[in-house]
Amino acid sequence: MAGLRQRPAEALLEQYATVVEALTAAGPDGAAPDRLPSLLAVSGRLVAALGTQTVERPRPLDSLLGRPAPDGSRSGDASGGRAGLRDVVPALEQALAGAAPVVGTRAGAATVDDAVTANLVELVFWVDAHNRSLPADVPSLTLTRGALARSTRALTATLAARHPGRSVEVRVPPYAAVQCAIGDPGPRHTRGTPPNVVETDPVTFLRLAAGTLDWAEAVATGRVSASGLRADLSSVLPIVG
């Protein structure tokens, strides 16, 4: 898969660079001013984590993923506004270059790759929240292939880790397919087509994972295909938070 050939740090830097370039080129009308502090807060949290070495045992990725705060009012402290955009990528590059193998994040100790991946998921949610807030005549920010691939893989892996089993297969082509158990374990799938299959596109899955799209609405509008008695993820959504 092309997007998964990138290292997490490469995917992260590419997505941040894409966002910064687009917002800078768009000028004052390209993003609401109250959304920029939340973007700077997302990047700032990773810079701070990468500068915090720890000897603690790193936690698994699924325990690092929490609900991001895509709205500026719930993002935490950040300053600099649009002027701070130009510093985002250089600061991240410098922090990545000097990071220890295991760093301290708000959610606990993490390997650098997992800390980066968790931040990438947060950034992807920010981009999607930003795009949903835009008027119809304003171009959306691009979600890069690497960012979509890495965040989709991380979230589907988290779903499988938190709900182990083989009764339901969740497919998010072209990036991920995992098996899990929803509710009671149900029949164990060993080979062939699973009895319960959920399939959707990456952006729809990300919105379901973040809780910004309702499961019933996604199914009713055809954005999710669900076949089988246990092909219902409503009880385990959102994945983050």
PDB file of N, CA, C and O in Angstrom, residues 59-124:
ATOM      1  N   ARG A  59       3.637   2.364  26.260  1.00  0.00           N
ATOM      2  CA  ARG A  59       2.279   1.822  26.229  1.00  0.00           C
ATOM      3  C   ARG A  59       1.911   1.467  24.790  1.00  0.00           C
ATOM      4  O   ARG A  59       2.472   2.007  23.833  1.00  0.00           O
ATOM      5  N   PRO A  60       0.960   0.555  24.599  1.00  0.00           N
ATOM      6  CA  PRO A  60       0.529   0.218  23.240  1.00  0.00           C
ATOM      7  C   PRO A  60      -0.204   1.387  22.595  1.00  0.00           C
ATOM      8  O   PRO A  60      -0.768   2.241  23.282  1.00  0.00           O
ATOM      9  N   LEU A  61      -0.198   1.396  21.285  1.00  0.00           N
ATOM     10  CA  LEU A  61      -0.784   2.515  20.551  1.00  0.00           C
ATOM     11  C   LEU A  61      -2.248   2.725  20.898  1.00  0.00           C
ATOM     12  O   LEU A  61      -2.705   3.865  21.024  1.00  0.00           O
ATOM     13  N   ASP A  62      -3.007   1.639  21.075  1.00  0.00           N
ATOM     14  CA  ASP A  62      -4.443   1.813  21.323  1.00  0.00           C
ATOM     15  C   ASP A  62      -4.724   2.551  22.614  1.00  0.00           C
ATOM     16  O   ASP A  62      -5.781   3.178  22.762  1.00  0.00           O
ATOM     17  N   SER A  63      -3.773   2.540  23.563  1.00  0.00           N
ATOM     18  CA  SER A  63      -3.980   3.270  24.816  1.00  0.00           C
ATOM     19  C   SER A  63      -3.570   4.733  24.703  1.00  0.00           C
ATOM     20  O   SER A  63      -3.850   5.534  25.601  1.00  0.00           O
ATOM     21  N   LEU A  64      -2.907   5.086  23.606  1.00  0.00           N
ATOM     22  CA  LEU A  64      -2.472   6.470  23.415  1.00  0.00           C
ATOM     23  C   LEU A  64      -3.503   7.316  22.695  1.00  0.00           C
ATOM     24  O   LEU A  64      -3.455   8.547  22.741  1.00  0.00           O
ATOM     25  N   LEU A  65      -4.429   6.658  22.004  1.00  0.00           N
ATOM     26  CA  LEU A  65      -5.397   7.388  21.199  1.00  0.00           C
ATOM     27  C   LEU A  65      -6.559   7.846  22.065  1.00  0.00           C
ATOM     28  O   LEU A  65      -7.303   7.034  22.618  1.00  0.00           O
ATOM     29  N   GLY A  66      -6.693   9.158  22.192  1.00  0.00           N
ATOM     30  CA  GLY A  66      -7.804   9.734  22.922  1.00  0.00           C
ATOM     31  C   GLY A  66      -8.561  10.669  22.025  1.00  0.00           C
ATOM     32  O   GLY A  66      -8.202  10.886  20.871  1.00  0.00           O
ATOM     33  N   ARG A  67      -9.637  11.235  22.528  1.00  0.00           N
ATOM     34  CA  ARG A  67     -10.434  12.150  21.714  1.00  0.00           C
ATOM     35  C   ARG A  67      -9.710  13.469  21.545  1.00  0.00           C
ATOM     36  O   ARG A  67      -9.431  14.162  22.518  1.00  0.00           O
ATOM     37  N   PRO A  68      -9.356  13.849  20.305  1.00  0.00           N
ATOM     38  CA  PRO A  68      -8.742  15.149  20.085  1.00  0.00           C
ATOM     39  C   PRO A  68      -9.760  16.264  20.238  1.00  0.00           C
ATOM     40  O   PRO A  68     -10.959  16.010  20.272  1.00  0.00           O
ATOM     41  N   ALA A  69      -9.291  17.480  20.332  1.00  0.00           N
ATOM     42  CA  ALA A  69     -10.184  18.627  20.445  1.00  0.00           C
ATOM     43  C   ALA A  69     -10.065  19.454  19.178  1.00  0.00           C
ATOM     44  O   ALA A  69      -9.226  20.350  19.088  1.00  0.00           O
ATOM     45  N   PRO A  70     -10.881  19.156  18.137  1.00  0.00           N
ATOM     46  CA  PRO A  70     -10.723  19.854  16.876  1.00  0.00           C
ATOM     47  C   PRO A  70     -11.162  21.306  16.907  1.00  0.00           C
ATOM     48  O   PRO A  70     -10.800  22.081  16.047  1.00  0.00           O
ATOM     49  N   ASP A  71     -11.957  21.699  17.886  1.00  0.00           N
ATOM     50  CA  ASP A  71     -12.452  23.070  17.964  1.00  0.00           C
ATOM     51  C   ASP A  71     -11.523  23.901  18.829  1.00  0.00           C
ATOM     52  O   ASP A  71     -11.069  23.476  19.880  1.00  0.00           O
ATOM     53  N   GLY A  72     -11.238  25.121  18.357  1.00  0.00           N
ATOM     54  CA  GLY A  72     -10.315  25.990  19.063  1.00  0.00           C
ATOM     55  C   GLY A  72     -10.694  26.227  20.507  1.00  0.00           C
ATOM     56  O   GLY A  72      -9.835  26.359  21.359  1.00  0.00           O
ATOM     57  N   SER A  73     -11.993  26.245  20.812  1.00  0.00           N
ATOM     58  CA  SER A  73     -12.439  26.535  22.163  1.00  0.00           C
ATOM     59  C   SER A  73     -12.101  25.426  23.141  1.00  0.00           C
ATOM     60  O   SER A  73     -12.115  25.634  24.338  1.00  0.00           O
ATOM     61  N   ARG A  74     -11.768  24.205  22.634  1.00  0.00           N
ATOM     62  CA  ARG A  74     -11.501  23.099  23.531  1.00  0.00           C
ATOM     63  C   ARG A  74     -10.092  22.547  23.313  1.00  0.00           C
ATOM     64  O   ARG A  74      -9.788  21.435  23.682  1.00  0.00           O
ATOM     65  N   SER A  75      -9.236  23.335  22.697  1.00  0.00           N
ATOM     66  CA  SER A  75      -7.948  22.808  22.277  1.00  0.00           C
ATOM     67  C   SER A  75      -6.847  22.932  23.327  1.00  0.00           C
ATOM     68  O   SER A  75      -5.810  22.326  23.192  1.00  0.00           O
ATOM     69  N   GLY A  76      -7.053  23.714  24.368  1.00  0.00           N
ATOM     70  CA  GLY A  76      -5.957  23.999  25.279  1.00  0.00           C
ATOM     71  C   GLY A  76      -5.247  25.267  24.862  1.00  0.00           C
ATOM     72  O   GLY A  76      -5.619  25.938  23.921  1.00  0.00           O
ATOM     73  N   ASP A  77      -4.191  25.604  25.576  1.00  0.00           N
ATOM     74  CA  ASP A  77      -3.504  26.863  25.307  1.00  0.00           C
ATOM     75  C   ASP A  77      -2.612  26.768  24.077  1.00  0.00           C
ATOM     76  O   ASP A  77      -1.914  25.791  23.865  1.00  0.00           O
ATOM     77  N   ALA A  78      -2.630  27.797  23.274  1.00  0.00           N
ATOM     78  CA  ALA A  78      -1.720  27.935  22.133  1.00  0.00           C
ATOM     79  C   ALA A  78      -1.721  29.397  21.762  1.00  0.00           C
ATOM     80  O   ALA A  78      -2.679  30.117  21.971  1.00  0.00           O
ATOM     81  N   SER A  79      -0.621  29.842  21.207  1.00  0.00           N
ATOM     82  CA  SER A  79      -0.547  31.232  20.807  1.00  0.00           C
ATOM     83  C   SER A  79       0.217  31.318  19.506  1.00  0.00           C
ATOM     84  O   SER A  79       0.864  30.393  19.069  1.00  0.00           O
ATOM     85  N   GLY A  80       0.136  32.477  18.866  1.00  0.00           N
ATOM     86  CA  GLY A  80       0.888  32.680  17.643  1.00  0.00           C
ATOM     87  C   GLY A  80       0.006  32.873  16.446  1.00  0.00           C
ATOM     88  O   GLY A  80       0.388  33.545  15.498  1.00  0.00           O
ATOM     89  N   GLY A  81      -1.195  32.269  16.441  1.00  0.00           N
ATOM     90  CA  GLY A  81      -2.112  32.439  15.328  1.00  0.00           C
ATOM     91  C   GLY A  81      -1.459  32.115  14.006  1.00  0.00           C
ATOM     92  O   GLY A  81      -0.598  31.246  13.899  1.00  0.00           O
ATOM     93  N   ARG A  82      -1.860  32.850  12.963  1.00  0.00           N
ATOM     94  CA  ARG A  82      -1.367  32.578  11.617  1.00  0.00           C
ATOM     95  C   ARG A  82       0.150  32.771  11.515  1.00  0.00           C
ATOM     96  O   ARG A  82       0.825  32.064  10.763  1.00  0.00           O
ATOM     97  N   ALA A  83       0.699  33.699  12.282  1.00  0.00           N
ATOM     98  CA  ALA A  83       2.139  33.938  12.218  1.00  0.00           C
ATOM     99  C   ALA A  83       2.937  32.724  12.659  1.00  0.00           C
ATOM    100  O   ALA A  83       4.075  32.526  12.229  1.00  0.00           O
ATOM    101  N   GLY A  84       2.347  31.889  13.512  1.00  0.00           N
ATOM    102  CA  GLY A  84       3.058  30.712  13.997  1.00  0.00           C
ATOM    103  C   GLY A  84       3.064  29.554  13.032  1.00  0.00           C
ATOM    104  O   GLY A  84       3.806  28.579  13.247  1.00  0.00           O
ATOM    105  N   LEU A  85       2.296  29.628  11.958  1.00  0.00           N
ATOM    106  CA  LEU A  85       2.221  28.511  11.022  1.00  0.00           C
ATOM    107  C   LEU A  85       3.574  28.178  10.407  1.00  0.00           C
ATOM    108  O   LEU A  85       3.905  27.002  10.221  1.00  0.00           O
ATOM    109  N   ARG A  86       4.344  29.206  10.087  1.00  0.00           N
ATOM    110  CA  ARG A  86       5.618  28.962   9.396  1.00  0.00           C
ATOM    111  C   ARG A  86       6.610  28.194  10.263  1.00  0.00           C
ATOM    112  O   ARG A  86       7.594  27.624   9.747  1.00  0.00           O
ATOM    113  N   ASP A  87       6.388  28.168  11.575  1.00  0.00           N
ATOM    114  CA  ASP A  87       7.324  27.489  12.474  1.00  0.00           C
ATOM    115  C   ASP A  87       6.951  26.030  12.729  1.00  0.00           C
ATOM    116  O   ASP A  87       7.743  25.304  13.353  1.00  0.00           O
ATOM    117  N   VAL A  88       5.775  25.589  12.288  1.00  0.00           N
ATOM    118  CA  VAL A  88       5.277  24.267  12.655  1.00  0.00           C
ATOM    119  C   VAL A  88       6.195  23.163  12.145  1.00  0.00           C
ATOM    120  O   VAL A  88       6.668  22.309  12.912  1.00  0.00           O
ATOM    121  N   VAL A  89       6.439  23.124  10.848  1.00  0.00           N
ATOM    122  CA  VAL A  89       7.223  22.022  10.274  1.00  0.00           C
ATOM    123  C   VAL A  89       8.676  22.053  10.738  1.00  0.00           C
ATOM    124  O   VAL A  89       9.212  21.010  11.141  1.00  0.00           O
ATOM    125  N   PRO A  90       9.369  23.208  10.723  1.00  0.00           N
ATOM    126  CA  PRO A  90      10.743  23.206  11.239  1.00  0.00           C
ATOM    127  C   PRO A  90      10.847  22.745  12.692  1.00  0.00           C
ATOM    128  O   PRO A  90      11.789  22.031  13.053  1.00  0.00           O
ATOM    129  N   ALA A  91       9.897  23.143  13.526  1.00  0.00           N
ATOM    130  CA  ALA A  91       9.926  22.732  14.931  1.00  0.00           C
ATOM    131  C   ALA A  91       9.756  21.224  15.059  1.00  0.00           C
ATOM    132  O   ALA A  91      10.423  20.576  15.880  1.00  0.00           O
ATOM    133  N   LEU A  92       8.865  20.652  14.258  1.00  0.00           N
ATOM    134  CA  LEU A  92       8.662  19.211  14.292  1.00  0.00           C
ATOM    135  C   LEU A  92       9.889  18.464  13.780  1.00  0.00           C
ATOM    136  O   LEU A  92      10.287  17.443  14.349  1.00  0.00           O
ATOM    137  N   GLU A  93      10.494  18.959  12.706  1.00  0.00           N
ATOM    138  CA  GLU A  93      11.695  18.317  12.166  1.00  0.00           C
ATOM    139  C   GLU A  93      12.814  18.309  13.200  1.00  0.00           C
ATOM    140  O   GLU A  93      13.508  17.292  13.378  1.00  0.00           O
ATOM    141  N   GLN A  94      12.993  19.421  13.874  1.00  0.00           N
ATOM    142  CA  GLN A  94      14.035  19.510  14.895  1.00  0.00           C
ATOM    143  C   GLN A  94      13.748  18.568  16.059  1.00  0.00           C
ATOM    144  O   GLN A  94      14.647  17.883  16.565  1.00  0.00           O
ATOM    145  N   ALA A  95      12.492  18.523  16.491  1.00  0.00           N
ATOM    146  CA  ALA A  95      12.121  17.659  17.612  1.00  0.00           C
ATOM    147  C   ALA A  95      12.289  16.186  17.250  1.00  0.00           C
ATOM    148  O   ALA A  95      12.753  15.387  18.068  1.00  0.00           O
ATOM    149  N   LEU A  96      11.922  15.817  16.038  1.00  0.00           N
ATOM    150  CA  LEU A  96      12.064  14.432  15.597  1.00  0.00           C
ATOM    151  C   LEU A  96      13.531  14.027  15.522  1.00  0.00           C
ATOM    152  O   LEU A  96      13.893  12.898  15.867  1.00  0.00           O
ATOM    153  N   ALA A  97      14.374  14.935  15.071  1.00  0.00           N
ATOM    154  CA  ALA A  97      15.794  14.632  14.925  1.00  0.00           C
ATOM    155  C   ALA A  97      16.460  14.358  16.269  1.00  0.00           C
ATOM    156  O   ALA A  97      17.399  13.556  16.358  1.00  0.00           O
ATOM    157  N   GLY A  98      15.971  14.995  17.322  1.00  0.00           N
ATOM    158  CA  GLY A  98      16.599  14.839  18.626  1.00  0.00           C
ATOM    159  C   GLY A  98      15.846  13.963  19.601  1.00  0.00           C
ATOM    160  O   GLY A  98      16.228  13.878  20.773  1.00  0.00           O
ATOM    161  N   ALA A  99      14.800  13.286  19.140  1.00  0.00           N
ATOM    162  CA  ALA A  99      13.951  12.523  20.050  1.00  0.00           C
ATOM    163  C   ALA A  99      14.622  11.240  20.526  1.00  0.00           C
ATOM    164  O   ALA A  99      15.351  10.578  19.783  1.00  0.00           O
ATOM    165  N   ALA A 100      14.366  10.888  21.782  1.00  0.00           N
ATOM    166  CA  ALA A 100      14.817   9.612  22.335  1.00  0.00           C
ATOM    167  C   ALA A 100      13.918   8.489  21.821  1.00  0.00           C
ATOM    168  O   ALA A 100      12.816   8.751  21.317  1.00  0.00           O
ATOM    169  N   PRO A 101      14.332   7.231  21.931  1.00  0.00           N
ATOM    170  CA  PRO A 101      13.503   6.121  21.442  1.00  0.00           C
ATOM    171  C   PRO A 101      12.129   6.028  22.115  1.00  0.00           C
ATOM    172  O   PRO A 101      11.145   5.659  21.482  1.00  0.00           O
ATOM    173  N   VAL A 102      12.085   6.360  23.411  1.00  0.00           N
ATOM    174  CA  VAL A 102      10.815   6.340  24.153  1.00  0.00           C
ATOM    175  C   VAL A 102      10.607   7.724  24.751  1.00  0.00           C
ATOM    176  O   VAL A 102      11.501   8.277  25.403  1.00  0.00           O
ATOM    177  N   VAL A 103       9.434   8.286  24.530  1.00  0.00           N
ATOM    178  CA  VAL A 103       9.149   9.650  24.973  1.00  0.00           C
ATOM    179  C   VAL A 103       7.892   9.664  25.828  1.00  0.00           C
ATOM    180  O   VAL A 103       7.108   8.707  25.850  1.00  0.00           O
ATOM    181  N   GLY A 104       7.701  10.769  26.537  1.00  0.00           N
ATOM    182  CA  GLY A 104       6.545  10.909  27.400  1.00  0.00           C
ATOM    183  C   GLY A 104       5.462  11.752  26.757  1.00  0.00           C
ATOM    184  O   GLY A 104       5.702  12.909  26.418  1.00  0.00           O
ATOM    185  N   THR A 105       4.287  11.184  26.568  1.00  0.00           N
ATOM    186  CA  THR A 105       3.150  11.914  26.024  1.00  0.00           C
ATOM    187  C   THR A 105       2.124  12.148  27.127  1.00  0.00           C
ATOM    188  O   THR A 105       2.261  11.636  28.241  1.00  0.00           O
ATOM    189  N   ARG A 106       1.085  12.891  26.823  1.00  0.00           N
ATOM    190  CA  ARG A 106       0.024  13.119  27.807  1.00  0.00           C
ATOM    191  C   ARG A 106      -0.641  11.825  28.219  1.00  0.00           C
ATOM    192  O   ARG A 106      -1.177  11.708  29.323  1.00  0.00           O
ATOM    193  N   ALA A 107      -0.622  10.814  27.334  1.00  0.00           N
ATOM    194  CA  ALA A 107      -1.268   9.539  27.624  1.00  0.00           C
ATOM    195  C   ALA A 107      -0.310   8.513  28.214  1.00  0.00           C
ATOM    196  O   ALA A 107      -0.717   7.397  28.512  1.00  0.00           O
ATOM    197  N   GLY A 108       0.959   8.883  28.373  1.00  0.00           N
ATOM    198  CA  GLY A 108       1.932   7.962  28.936  1.00  0.00           C
ATOM    199  C   GLY A 108       3.114   7.761  28.017  1.00  0.00           C
ATOM    200  O   GLY A 108       3.218   8.377  26.947  1.00  0.00           O
ATOM    201  N   ALA A 109       4.020   6.889  28.415  1.00  0.00           N
ATOM    202  CA  ALA A 109       5.223   6.617  27.633  1.00  0.00           C
ATOM    203  C   ALA A 109       4.849   5.977  26.305  1.00  0.00           C
ATOM    204  O   ALA A 109       3.916   5.183  26.204  1.00  0.00           O
ATOM    205  N   ALA A 110       5.626   6.331  25.256  1.00  0.00           N
ATOM    206  CA  ALA A 110       5.336   5.817  23.926  1.00  0.00           C
ATOM    207  C   ALA A 110       6.616   5.756  23.110  1.00  0.00           C
ATOM    208  O   ALA A 110       7.534   6.556  23.317  1.00  0.00           O
ATOM    209  N   THR A 111       6.680   4.800  22.192  1.00  0.00           N
ATOM    210  CA  THR A 111       7.764   4.847  21.226  1.00  0.00           C
ATOM    211  C   THR A 111       7.556   6.078  20.354  1.00  0.00           C
ATOM    212  O   THR A 111       6.445   6.613  20.248  1.00  0.00           O
ATOM    213  N   VAL A 112       8.631   6.522  19.703  1.00  0.00           N
ATOM    214  CA  VAL A 112       8.512   7.703  18.853  1.00  0.00           C
ATOM    215  C   VAL A 112       7.500   7.458  17.743  1.00  0.00           C
ATOM    216  O   VAL A 112       6.655   8.321  17.457  1.00  0.00           O
ATOM    217  N   ASP A 113       7.549   6.292  17.117  1.00  0.00           N
ATOM    218  CA  ASP A 113       6.608   6.005  16.029  1.00  0.00           C
ATOM    219  C   ASP A 113       5.165   6.064  16.508  1.00  0.00           C
ATOM    220  O   ASP A 113       4.293   6.597  15.814  1.00  0.00           O
ATOM    221  N   ASP A 114       4.901   5.522  17.702  1.00  0.00           N
ATOM    222  CA  ASP A 114       3.526   5.539  18.206  1.00  0.00           C
ATOM    223  C   ASP A 114       3.098   6.942  18.617  1.00  0.00           C
ATOM    224  O   ASP A 114       1.942   7.337  18.410  1.00  0.00           O
ATOM    225  N   ALA A 115       4.009   7.719  19.204  1.00  0.00           N
ATOM    226  CA  ALA A 115       3.683   9.104  19.553  1.00  0.00           C
ATOM    227  C   ALA A 115       3.359   9.904  18.295  1.00  0.00           C
ATOM    228  O   ALA A 115       2.407  10.694  18.266  1.00  0.00           O
ATOM    229  N   VAL A 116       4.145   9.693  17.247  1.00  0.00           N
ATOM    230  CA  VAL A 116       3.906  10.379  15.976  1.00  0.00           C
ATOM    231  C   VAL A 116       2.584   9.935  15.369  1.00  0.00           C
ATOM    232  O   VAL A 116       1.802  10.755  14.886  1.00  0.00           O
ATOM    233  N   THR A 117       2.323   8.632  15.398  1.00  0.00           N
ATOM    234  CA  THR A 117       1.074   8.123  14.814  1.00  0.00           C
ATOM    235  C   THR A 117      -0.142   8.667  15.549  1.00  0.00           C
ATOM    236  O   THR A 117      -1.132   9.062  14.920  1.00  0.00           O
ATOM    237  N   ALA A 118      -0.086   8.710  16.874  1.00  0.00           N
ATOM    238  CA  ALA A 118      -1.209   9.252  17.646  1.00  0.00           C
ATOM    239  C   ALA A 118      -1.435  10.720  17.307  1.00  0.00           C
ATOM    240  O   ALA A 118      -2.579  11.175  17.188  1.00  0.00           O
ATOM    241  N   ASN A 119      -0.350  11.476  17.144  1.00  0.00           N
ATOM    242  CA  ASN A 119      -0.489  12.884  16.781  1.00  0.00           C
ATOM    243  C   ASN A 119      -1.014  13.035  15.363  1.00  0.00           C
ATOM    244  O   ASN A 119      -1.798  13.944  15.076  1.00  0.00           O
ATOM    245  N   LEU A 120      -0.617  12.128  14.477  1.00  0.00           N
ATOM    246  CA  LEU A 120      -1.110  12.167  13.102  1.00  0.00           C
ATOM    247  C   LEU A 120      -2.617  11.935  13.060  1.00  0.00           C
ATOM    248  O   LEU A 120      -3.335  12.598  12.304  1.00  0.00           O
ATOM    249  N   VAL A 121      -3.103  11.012  13.876  1.00  0.00           N
ATOM    250  CA  VAL A 121      -4.550  10.799  13.963  1.00  0.00           C
ATOM    251  C   VAL A 121      -5.245  12.074  14.422  1.00  0.00           C
ATOM    252  O   VAL A 121      -6.268  12.493  13.873  1.00  0.00           O
ATOM    253  N   GLU A 122      -4.665  12.725  15.414  1.00  0.00           N
ATOM    254  CA  GLU A 122      -5.238  13.976  15.918  1.00  0.00           C
ATOM    255  C   GLU A 122      -5.239  15.048  14.835  1.00  0.00           C
ATOM    256  O   GLU A 122      -6.220  15.797  14.669  1.00  0.00           O
ATOM    257  N   LEU A 123      -4.158  15.122  14.069  1.00  0.00           N
ATOM    258  CA  LEU A 123      -4.080  16.098  12.984  1.00  0.00           C
ATOM    259  C   LEU A 123      -5.114  15.807  11.898  1.00  0.00           C
ATOM    260  O   LEU A 123      -5.767  16.725  11.386  1.00  0.00           O
ATOM    261  N   VAL A 124      -5.272  14.543  11.549  1.00  0.00           N
ATOM    262  CA  VAL A 124      -6.260  14.169  10.535  1.00  0.00           C
ATOM    263  C   VAL A 124      -7.670  14.550  10.980  1.00  0.00           C
ATOM    264  O   VAL A 124      -8.475  15.067  10.192  1.00  0.00           O
TER     265      VAL A 124
END
